[in-house]
Amino acid sequence: MPNTITPSHPADRPATTARAARVVLGHPGALVRLGFAELISRVADAQLCASAETIEQTIAAVNRHRPDVLVLATDFRDVVAKVRHEPRVLLLLPHDH
């Protein structure tokens, strides 16, 4: 039987007493956003609040959702200076082969 990965459903996650970390993702790449959304959906104590394609959308999402974590493409790093909230930031660096 081949190894397969099945998406987790929130109802299948174990109950936790702590609040899930709220995450906003800002990246121009649709596949990157979809991939990170899938990864975050598999983490029991994380919740994707918004996924934004542009810098302006990312700024608006951070100001609206006040996330605990902000995941950004390197060209979106100026978002941090333009928001009213200061989340922890994970900066995605490009990798050349």
Short mmCIF file of N, CA and C in Angstrom, two decimals, residues 22 24 49-50 56-67 84-85:
data_model
loop_
_atom_site.label_atom_id
_atom_site.label_comp_id
_atom_site.label_asym_id
_atom_site.label_seq_id
_atom_site.Cartn_x
_atom_site.Cartn_y
_atom_site.Cartn_z
N ARG A 22 -2.79 32.21 15.86
CA ARG A 22 -3.37 32.76 14.63
C ARG A 22 -2.23 33.11 13.68
N VAL A 24 -1.13 34.65 9.71
CA VAL A 24 -1.43 35.33 8.44
C VAL A 24 -0.25 35.04 7.52
N CYS A 49 -5.61 32.50 9.56
CA CYS A 49 -6.65 33.54 9.56
C CYS A 49 -6.84 34.17 8.19
N ALA A 50 -5.73 34.34 7.46
CA ALA A 50 -5.79 34.98 6.15
C ALA A 50 -4.58 34.60 5.33
N GLU A 56 -0.37 44.98 0.11
CA GLU A 56 -1.51 45.73 0.64
C GLU A 56 -2.51 44.80 1.31
N GLN A 57 -2.80 43.66 0.70
CA GLN A 57 -3.71 42.69 1.30
C GLN A 57 -3.14 42.13 2.60
N THR A 58 -1.84 41.93 2.62
CA THR A 58 -1.18 41.40 3.82
C THR A 58 -1.27 42.40 4.97
N ILE A 59 -1.00 43.67 4.69
CA ILE A 59 -1.10 44.71 5.72
C ILE A 59 -2.52 44.75 6.27
N ALA A 60 -3.51 44.74 5.40
CA ALA A 60 -4.91 44.78 5.83
C ALA A 60 -5.25 43.55 6.68
N ALA A 61 -4.76 42.37 6.28
CA ALA A 61 -5.04 41.14 7.02
C ALA A 61 -4.41 41.16 8.41
N VAL A 62 -3.19 41.67 8.51
CA VAL A 62 -2.52 41.75 9.82
C VAL A 62 -3.27 42.73 10.73
N ASN A 63 -3.64 43.88 10.19
CA ASN A 63 -4.37 44.86 11.00
C ASN A 63 -5.75 44.35 11.40
N ARG A 64 -6.39 43.55 10.56
CA ARG A 64 -7.72 43.03 10.86
C ARG A 64 -7.67 41.87 11.85
N HIS A 65 -6.75 40.92 11.62
CA HIS A 65 -6.74 39.67 12.40
C HIS A 65 -5.79 39.67 13.59
N ARG A 66 -4.83 40.59 13.63
CA ARG A 66 -3.86 40.67 14.72
C ARG A 66 -3.27 39.28 15.02
N PRO A 67 -2.57 38.69 14.05
CA PRO A 67 -2.07 37.32 14.21
C PRO A 67 -0.93 37.22 15.21
N ARG A 84 0.05 47.85 12.52
CA ARG A 84 -0.14 48.36 13.88
C ARG A 84 0.14 47.29 14.93
N HIS A 85 0.29 46.07 14.51
CA HIS A 85 0.46 44.92 15.41
C HIS A 85 1.85 44.34 15.17
#
